[in-house]
mmCIF file of C-alpha atoms and ligand atoms in Angstrom:
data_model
loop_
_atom_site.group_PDB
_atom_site.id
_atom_site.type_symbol
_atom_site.label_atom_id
_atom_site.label_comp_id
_atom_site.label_asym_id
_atom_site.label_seq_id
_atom_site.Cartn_x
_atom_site.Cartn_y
_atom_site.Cartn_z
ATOM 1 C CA UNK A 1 0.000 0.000 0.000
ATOM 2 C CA UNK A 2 2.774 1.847 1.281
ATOM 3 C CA UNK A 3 5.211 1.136 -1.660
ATOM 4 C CA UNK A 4 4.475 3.632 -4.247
ATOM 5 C CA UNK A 5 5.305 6.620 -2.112
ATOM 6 C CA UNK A 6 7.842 4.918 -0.953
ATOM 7 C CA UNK A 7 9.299 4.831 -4.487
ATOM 8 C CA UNK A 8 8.195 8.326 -5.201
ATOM 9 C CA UNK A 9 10.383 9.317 -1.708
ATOM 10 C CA UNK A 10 13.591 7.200 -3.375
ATOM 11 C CA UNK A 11 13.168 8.903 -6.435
ATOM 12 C CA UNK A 12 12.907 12.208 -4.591
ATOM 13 C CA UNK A 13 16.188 11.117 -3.135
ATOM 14 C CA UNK A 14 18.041 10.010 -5.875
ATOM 15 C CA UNK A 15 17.161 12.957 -7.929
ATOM 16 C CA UNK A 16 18.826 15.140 -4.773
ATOM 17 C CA UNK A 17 21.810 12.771 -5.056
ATOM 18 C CA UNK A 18 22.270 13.553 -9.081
ATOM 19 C CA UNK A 19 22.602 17.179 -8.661
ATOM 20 C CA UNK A 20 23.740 18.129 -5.532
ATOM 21 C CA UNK A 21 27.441 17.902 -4.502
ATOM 22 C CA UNK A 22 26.499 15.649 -0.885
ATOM 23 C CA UNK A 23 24.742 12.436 -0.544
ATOM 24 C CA UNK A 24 21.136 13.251 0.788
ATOM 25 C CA UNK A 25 20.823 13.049 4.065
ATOM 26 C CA UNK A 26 17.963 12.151 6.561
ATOM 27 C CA UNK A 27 17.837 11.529 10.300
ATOM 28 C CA UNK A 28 18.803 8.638 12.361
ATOM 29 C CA UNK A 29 15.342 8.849 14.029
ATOM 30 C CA UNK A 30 13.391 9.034 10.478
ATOM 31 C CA UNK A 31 15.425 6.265 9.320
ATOM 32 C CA UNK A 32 14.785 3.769 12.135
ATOM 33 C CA UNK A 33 10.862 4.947 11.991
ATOM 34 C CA UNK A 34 10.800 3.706 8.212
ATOM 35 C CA UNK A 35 12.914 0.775 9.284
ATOM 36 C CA UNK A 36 10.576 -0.259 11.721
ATOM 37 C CA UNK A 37 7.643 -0.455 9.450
ATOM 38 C CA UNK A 38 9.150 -1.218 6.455
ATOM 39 C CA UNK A 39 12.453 -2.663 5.140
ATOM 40 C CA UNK A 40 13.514 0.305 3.732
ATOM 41 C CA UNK A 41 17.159 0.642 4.756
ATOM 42 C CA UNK A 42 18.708 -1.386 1.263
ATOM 43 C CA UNK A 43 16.725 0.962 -0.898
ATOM 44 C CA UNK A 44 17.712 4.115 1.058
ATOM 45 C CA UNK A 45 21.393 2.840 1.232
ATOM 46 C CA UNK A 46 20.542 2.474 -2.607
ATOM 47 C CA UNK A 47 19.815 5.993 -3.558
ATOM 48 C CA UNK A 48 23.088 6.979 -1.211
ATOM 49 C CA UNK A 49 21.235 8.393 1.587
ATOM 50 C CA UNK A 50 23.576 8.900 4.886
ATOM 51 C CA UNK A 51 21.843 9.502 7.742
ATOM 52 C CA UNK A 52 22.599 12.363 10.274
ATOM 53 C CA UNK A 53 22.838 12.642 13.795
ATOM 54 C CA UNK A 54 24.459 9.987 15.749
ATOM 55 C CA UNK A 55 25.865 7.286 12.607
ATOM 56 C CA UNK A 56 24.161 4.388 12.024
ATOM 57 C CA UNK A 57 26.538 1.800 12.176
ATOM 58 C CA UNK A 58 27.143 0.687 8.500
ATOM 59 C CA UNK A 59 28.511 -3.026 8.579
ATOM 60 C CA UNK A 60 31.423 -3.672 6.666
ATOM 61 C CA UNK A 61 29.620 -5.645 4.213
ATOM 62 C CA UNK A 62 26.640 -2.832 3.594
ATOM 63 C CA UNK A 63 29.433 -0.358 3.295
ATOM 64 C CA UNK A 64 30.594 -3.124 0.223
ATOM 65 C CA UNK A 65 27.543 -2.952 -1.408
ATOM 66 C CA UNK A 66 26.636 0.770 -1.346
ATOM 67 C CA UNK A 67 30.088 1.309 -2.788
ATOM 68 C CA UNK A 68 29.004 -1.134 -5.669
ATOM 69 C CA UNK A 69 26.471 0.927 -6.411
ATOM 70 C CA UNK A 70 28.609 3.954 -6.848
ATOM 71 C CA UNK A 71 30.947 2.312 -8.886
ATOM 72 C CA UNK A 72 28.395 1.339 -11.259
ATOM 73 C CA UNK A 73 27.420 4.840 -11.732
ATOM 74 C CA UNK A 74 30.854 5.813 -11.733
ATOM 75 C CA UNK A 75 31.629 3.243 -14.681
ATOM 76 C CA UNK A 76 28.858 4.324 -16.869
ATOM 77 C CA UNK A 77 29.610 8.038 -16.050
ATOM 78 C CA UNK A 78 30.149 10.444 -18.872
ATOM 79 C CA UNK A 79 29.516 13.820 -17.808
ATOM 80 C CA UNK A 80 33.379 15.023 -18.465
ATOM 81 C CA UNK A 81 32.396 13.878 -22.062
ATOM 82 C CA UNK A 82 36.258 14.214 -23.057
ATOM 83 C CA UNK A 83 37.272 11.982 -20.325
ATOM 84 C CA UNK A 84 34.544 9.509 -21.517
ATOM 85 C CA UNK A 85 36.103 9.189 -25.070
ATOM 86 C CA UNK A 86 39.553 9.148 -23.676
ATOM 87 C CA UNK A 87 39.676 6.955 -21.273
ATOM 88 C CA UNK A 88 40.481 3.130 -20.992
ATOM 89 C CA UNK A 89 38.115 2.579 -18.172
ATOM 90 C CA UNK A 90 37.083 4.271 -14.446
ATOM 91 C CA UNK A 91 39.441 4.282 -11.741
ATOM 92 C CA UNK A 92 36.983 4.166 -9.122
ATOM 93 C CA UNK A 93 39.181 3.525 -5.805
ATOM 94 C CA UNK A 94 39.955 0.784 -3.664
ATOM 95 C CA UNK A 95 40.980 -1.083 -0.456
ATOM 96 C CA UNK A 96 38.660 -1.747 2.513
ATOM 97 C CA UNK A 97 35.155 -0.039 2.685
ATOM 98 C CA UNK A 98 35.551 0.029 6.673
ATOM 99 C CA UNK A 99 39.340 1.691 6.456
ATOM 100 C CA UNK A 100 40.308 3.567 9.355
ATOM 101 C CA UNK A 101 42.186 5.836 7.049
ATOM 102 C CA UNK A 102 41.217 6.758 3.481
ATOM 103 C CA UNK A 103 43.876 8.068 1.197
ATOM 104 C CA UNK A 104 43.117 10.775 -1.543
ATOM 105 C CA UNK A 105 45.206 11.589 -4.574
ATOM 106 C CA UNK A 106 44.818 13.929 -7.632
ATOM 107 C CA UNK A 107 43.623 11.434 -10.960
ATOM 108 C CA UNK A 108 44.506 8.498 -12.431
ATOM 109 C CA UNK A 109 47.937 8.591 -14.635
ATOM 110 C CA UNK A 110 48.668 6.256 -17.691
ATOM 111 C CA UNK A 111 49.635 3.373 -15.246
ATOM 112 C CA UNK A 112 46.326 3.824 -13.514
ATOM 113 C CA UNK A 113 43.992 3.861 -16.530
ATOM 114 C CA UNK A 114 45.570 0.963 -18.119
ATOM 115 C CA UNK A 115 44.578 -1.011 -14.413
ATOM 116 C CA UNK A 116 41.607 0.730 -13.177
ATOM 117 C CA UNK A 117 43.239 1.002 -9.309
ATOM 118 C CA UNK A 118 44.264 3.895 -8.001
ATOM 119 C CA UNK A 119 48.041 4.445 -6.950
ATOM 120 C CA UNK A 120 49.901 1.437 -8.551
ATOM 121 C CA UNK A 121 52.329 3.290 -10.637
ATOM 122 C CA UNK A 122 55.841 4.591 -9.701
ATOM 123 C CA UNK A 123 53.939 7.065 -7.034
ATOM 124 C CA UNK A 124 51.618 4.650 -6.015
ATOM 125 C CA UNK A 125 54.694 2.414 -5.151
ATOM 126 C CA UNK A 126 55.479 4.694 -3.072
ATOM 127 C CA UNK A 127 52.732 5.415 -1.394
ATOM 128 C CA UNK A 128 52.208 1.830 -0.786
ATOM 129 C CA UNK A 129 55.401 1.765 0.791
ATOM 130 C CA UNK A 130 54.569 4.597 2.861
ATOM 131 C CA UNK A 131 51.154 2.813 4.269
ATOM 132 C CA UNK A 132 53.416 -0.665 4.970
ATOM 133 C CA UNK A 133 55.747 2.151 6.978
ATOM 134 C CA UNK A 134 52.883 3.376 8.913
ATOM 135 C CA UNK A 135 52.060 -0.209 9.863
ATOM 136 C CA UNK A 136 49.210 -1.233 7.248
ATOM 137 C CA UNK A 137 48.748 -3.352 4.583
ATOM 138 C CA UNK A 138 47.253 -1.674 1.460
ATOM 139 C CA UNK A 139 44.764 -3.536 1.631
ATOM 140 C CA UNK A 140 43.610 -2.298 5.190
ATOM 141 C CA UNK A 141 43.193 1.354 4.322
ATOM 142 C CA UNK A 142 41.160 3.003 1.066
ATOM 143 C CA UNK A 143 42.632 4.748 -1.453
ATOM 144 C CA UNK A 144 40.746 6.819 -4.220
ATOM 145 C CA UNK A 145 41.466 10.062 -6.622
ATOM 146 C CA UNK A 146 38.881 13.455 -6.638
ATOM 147 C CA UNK A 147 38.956 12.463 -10.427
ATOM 148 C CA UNK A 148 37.956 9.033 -11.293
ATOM 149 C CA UNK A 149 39.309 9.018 -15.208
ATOM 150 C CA UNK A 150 42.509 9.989 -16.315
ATOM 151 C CA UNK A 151 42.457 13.744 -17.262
ATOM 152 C CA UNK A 152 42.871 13.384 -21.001
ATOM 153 C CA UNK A 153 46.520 14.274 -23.377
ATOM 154 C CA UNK A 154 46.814 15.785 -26.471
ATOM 155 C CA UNK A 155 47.384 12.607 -29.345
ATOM 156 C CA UNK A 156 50.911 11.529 -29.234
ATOM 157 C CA UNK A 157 52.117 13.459 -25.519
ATOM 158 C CA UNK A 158 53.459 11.694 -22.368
ATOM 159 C CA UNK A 159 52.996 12.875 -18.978
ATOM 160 C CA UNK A 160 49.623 13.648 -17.286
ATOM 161 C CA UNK A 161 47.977 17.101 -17.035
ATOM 162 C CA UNK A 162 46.605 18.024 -13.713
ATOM 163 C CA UNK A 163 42.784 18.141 -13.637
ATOM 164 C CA UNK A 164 40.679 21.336 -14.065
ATOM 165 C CA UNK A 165 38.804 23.169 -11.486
ATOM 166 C CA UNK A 166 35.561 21.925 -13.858
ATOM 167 C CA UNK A 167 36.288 18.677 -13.993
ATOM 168 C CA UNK A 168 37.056 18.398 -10.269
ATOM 169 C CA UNK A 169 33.639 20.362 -9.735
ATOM 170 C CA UNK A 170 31.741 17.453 -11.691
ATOM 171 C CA UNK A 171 33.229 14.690 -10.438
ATOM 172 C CA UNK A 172 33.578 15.514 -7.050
ATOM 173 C CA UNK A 173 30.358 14.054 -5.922
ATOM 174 C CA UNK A 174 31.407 10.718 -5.971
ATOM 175 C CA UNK A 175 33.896 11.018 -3.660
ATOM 176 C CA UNK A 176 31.750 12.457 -1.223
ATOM 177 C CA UNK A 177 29.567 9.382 -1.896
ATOM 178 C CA UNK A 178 32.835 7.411 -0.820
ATOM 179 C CA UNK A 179 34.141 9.348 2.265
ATOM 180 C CA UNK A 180 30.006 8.996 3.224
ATOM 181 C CA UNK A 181 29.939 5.541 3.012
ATOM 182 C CA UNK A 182 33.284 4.640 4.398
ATOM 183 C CA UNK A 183 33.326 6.777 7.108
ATOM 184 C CA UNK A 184 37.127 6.874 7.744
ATOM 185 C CA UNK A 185 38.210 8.148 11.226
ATOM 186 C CA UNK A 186 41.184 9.641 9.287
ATOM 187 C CA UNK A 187 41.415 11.645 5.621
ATOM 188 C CA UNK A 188 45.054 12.450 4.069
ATOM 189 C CA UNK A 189 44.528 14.438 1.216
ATOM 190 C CA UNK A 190 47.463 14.043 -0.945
ATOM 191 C CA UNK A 191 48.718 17.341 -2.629
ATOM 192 C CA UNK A 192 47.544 20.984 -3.144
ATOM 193 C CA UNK A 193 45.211 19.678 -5.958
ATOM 194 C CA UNK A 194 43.694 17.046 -3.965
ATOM 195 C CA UNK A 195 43.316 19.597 -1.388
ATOM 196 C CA UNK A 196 41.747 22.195 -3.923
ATOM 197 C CA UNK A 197 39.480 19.113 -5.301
ATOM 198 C CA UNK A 198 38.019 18.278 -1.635
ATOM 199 C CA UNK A 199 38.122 21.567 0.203
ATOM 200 C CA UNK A 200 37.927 23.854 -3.001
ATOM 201 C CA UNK A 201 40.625 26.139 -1.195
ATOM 202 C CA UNK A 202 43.672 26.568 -2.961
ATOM 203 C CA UNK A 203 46.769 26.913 -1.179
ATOM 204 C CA UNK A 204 50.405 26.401 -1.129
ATOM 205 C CA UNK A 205 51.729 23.006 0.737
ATOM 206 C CA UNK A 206 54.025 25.186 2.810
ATOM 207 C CA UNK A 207 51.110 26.205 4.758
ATOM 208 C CA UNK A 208 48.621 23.527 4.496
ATOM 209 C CA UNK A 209 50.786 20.386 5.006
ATOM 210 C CA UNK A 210 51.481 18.830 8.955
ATOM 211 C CA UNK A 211 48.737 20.126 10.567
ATOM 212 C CA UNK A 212 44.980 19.044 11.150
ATOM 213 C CA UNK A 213 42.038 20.273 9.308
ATOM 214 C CA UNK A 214 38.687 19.507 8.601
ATOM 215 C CA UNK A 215 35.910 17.963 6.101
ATOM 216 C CA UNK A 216 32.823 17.700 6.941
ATOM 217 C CA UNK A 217 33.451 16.939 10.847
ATOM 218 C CA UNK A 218 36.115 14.539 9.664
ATOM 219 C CA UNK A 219 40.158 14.873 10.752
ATOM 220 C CA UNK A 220 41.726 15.626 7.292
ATOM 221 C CA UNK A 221 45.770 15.657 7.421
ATOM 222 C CA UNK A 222 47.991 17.333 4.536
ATOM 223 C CA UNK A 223 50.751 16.070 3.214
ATOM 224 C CA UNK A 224 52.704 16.047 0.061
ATOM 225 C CA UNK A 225 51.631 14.047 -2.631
ATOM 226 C CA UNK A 226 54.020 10.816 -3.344
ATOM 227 C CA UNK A 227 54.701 12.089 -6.813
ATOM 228 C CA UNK A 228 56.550 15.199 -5.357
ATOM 229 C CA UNK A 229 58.977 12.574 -2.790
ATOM 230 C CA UNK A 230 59.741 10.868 -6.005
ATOM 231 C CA UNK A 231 61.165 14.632 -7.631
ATOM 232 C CA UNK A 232 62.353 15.774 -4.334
ATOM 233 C CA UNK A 233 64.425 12.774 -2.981
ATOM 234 C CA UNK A 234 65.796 14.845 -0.261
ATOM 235 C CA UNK A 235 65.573 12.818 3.717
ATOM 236 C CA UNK A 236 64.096 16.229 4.602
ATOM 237 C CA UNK A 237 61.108 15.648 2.578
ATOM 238 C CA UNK A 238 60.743 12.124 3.116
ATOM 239 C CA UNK A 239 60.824 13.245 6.773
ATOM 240 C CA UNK A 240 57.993 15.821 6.463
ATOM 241 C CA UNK A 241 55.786 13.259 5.022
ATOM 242 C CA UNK A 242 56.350 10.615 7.909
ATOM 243 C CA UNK A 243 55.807 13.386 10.438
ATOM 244 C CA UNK A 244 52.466 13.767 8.726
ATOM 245 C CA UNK A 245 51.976 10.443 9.075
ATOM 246 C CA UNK A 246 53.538 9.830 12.407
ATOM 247 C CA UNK A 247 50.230 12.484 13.460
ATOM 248 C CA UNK A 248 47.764 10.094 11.677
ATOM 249 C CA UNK A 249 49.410 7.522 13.907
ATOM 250 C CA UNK A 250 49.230 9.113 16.780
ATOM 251 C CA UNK A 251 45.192 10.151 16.029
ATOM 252 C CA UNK A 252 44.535 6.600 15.220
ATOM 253 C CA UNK A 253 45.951 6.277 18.936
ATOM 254 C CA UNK A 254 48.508 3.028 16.939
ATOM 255 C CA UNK A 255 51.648 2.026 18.629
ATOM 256 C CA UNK A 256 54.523 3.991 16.636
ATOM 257 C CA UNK A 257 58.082 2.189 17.165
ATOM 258 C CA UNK A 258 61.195 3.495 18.549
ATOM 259 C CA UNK A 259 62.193 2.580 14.461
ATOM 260 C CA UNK A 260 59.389 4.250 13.006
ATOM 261 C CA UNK A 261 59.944 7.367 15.102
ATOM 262 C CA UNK A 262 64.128 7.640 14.167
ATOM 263 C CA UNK A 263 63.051 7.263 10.296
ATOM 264 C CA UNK A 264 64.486 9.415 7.941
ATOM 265 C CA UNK A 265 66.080 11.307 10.581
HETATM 266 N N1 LIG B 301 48.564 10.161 -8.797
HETATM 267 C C1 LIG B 301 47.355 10.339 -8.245
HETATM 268 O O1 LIG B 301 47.067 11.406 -7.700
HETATM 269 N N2 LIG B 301 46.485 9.339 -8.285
HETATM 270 C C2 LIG B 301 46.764 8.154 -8.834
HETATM 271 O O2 LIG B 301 45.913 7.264 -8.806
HETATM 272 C C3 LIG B 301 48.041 7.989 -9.399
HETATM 273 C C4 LIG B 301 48.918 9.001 -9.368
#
């Protein structure tokens, strides 16, 4: 009797997700009202509602399938209609959909559009390497890019281009629809762009780096991205970076070693 406002209320909500830059939102109280009369919750968690208030707890395995769902939007995505033509496939993210920490980088390169993961060329080796450092296994924490397809290269060029404030601006969404669903206790945004891409403040890394701020109620920690540690090869910078990380360490309240405290010193 029920079910065709119910799908009117769904579409309602979907249409909200489409065109705003957050997931819609509704309260913890509404939700468990609908959820006691009706099983609601899978086709809520469908149109990428988040509820507000005190967080429902999302199991690790809901947290799976609501990221599904994203990813097959993301895959048939082609608002950046250049990025559609150009590239090989999405690089939508990956790693655990209940990470304590959730890494974010620029776009995918080459490397990453030939593999559809996020980080797994010669930066991404390093950044897994800095993850194992911190005590982790990549496949403990998330990793995923404000820009899910490789920002496009004129015919015959090498290198990657750094995304556009436009294309950042359209594709944005779906990595709010991540950081929603995952709910990391910890966000390191990954260079100035990343920074510009989530916060839409631009600033130099001098001043933004090494010290807390904040999305959306979240802890959000600044470092430089990998890419720049593989130019710069200088202990000094290296250092900088594990500092960073020594603070996510130390706000994830994880053991940090005599070792781990001495390197790159
Ligand atoms: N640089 C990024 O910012 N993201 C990737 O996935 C790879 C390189």
């Amino acid at each position: 009797m029920m079910q065709p406002a119910l799908e009117l209320v769904i579409a309602a909500l979907e249409k909200i997700r489409e065109t705003s830059d957050r997931a819609p939102r509704v309260s913890s109280n509404a939700l468990a009202q609908l959820q006691s009369t009706y099983s609601v919750t899978t086709c809520l968690e469908e149109a990428g509602v988040s509820p507000t208030g005190p967080r429902l707890q999302q199991t690790a395995s809901n947290k799976a399938q609501m990221l599904a769902s994203v990813r097959e939007r993301v895959c048939g995505c082609t608002k950046c209609a250049h990025l559609a033509r150009s590239r090989t496939q999405t690089v939508f993210g990956v790693g655990n959909p209940d990470a304590e920490i959730m890494f974010i980088g620029e776009a995918p390169g080459a490397d990453e559009d030939q593999q559809g993961e996020p980080f797994v060329g010669r930066a991404g080796q390093l950044l897994t390497k800095i993850i194992k450092a911190m005590g982790f296994a990549r496949e403990e924490v998330y990793i995923a890019n404000i820009l899910k397809c490789r920002p496009d290269m004129p015919v015959g060029s090498f290198g990657n281009r750094a995304p556009t404030p436009a294309e950042m601006q359209t594709c944005r969404p779906y990595l709010v629809e991540q950081i929603d669903i995952i709910q990391p206790r910890v966000l390191v945004a990954l260079g100035a762009v990343a920074v510009e891409g989530l916060l839409g403040a631009r600033g130099t890394m001098r001043e933004l780096r090494g010290r807390w701020h904040s999305y959306n109620g979240m802890p959000l920690m600044i470092t430089y991205h990998p890419a720049y540690l593989l130019r710069n090869q200088l202990p000094s910078e290296k250092r900088k970076v594990w500092e960073d990380m020594m603070q996510v360490l130390e706000r994830l309240e994880k053991p940090i070693s005599e070792k781990q405290r001495n390197y790159f010193l």
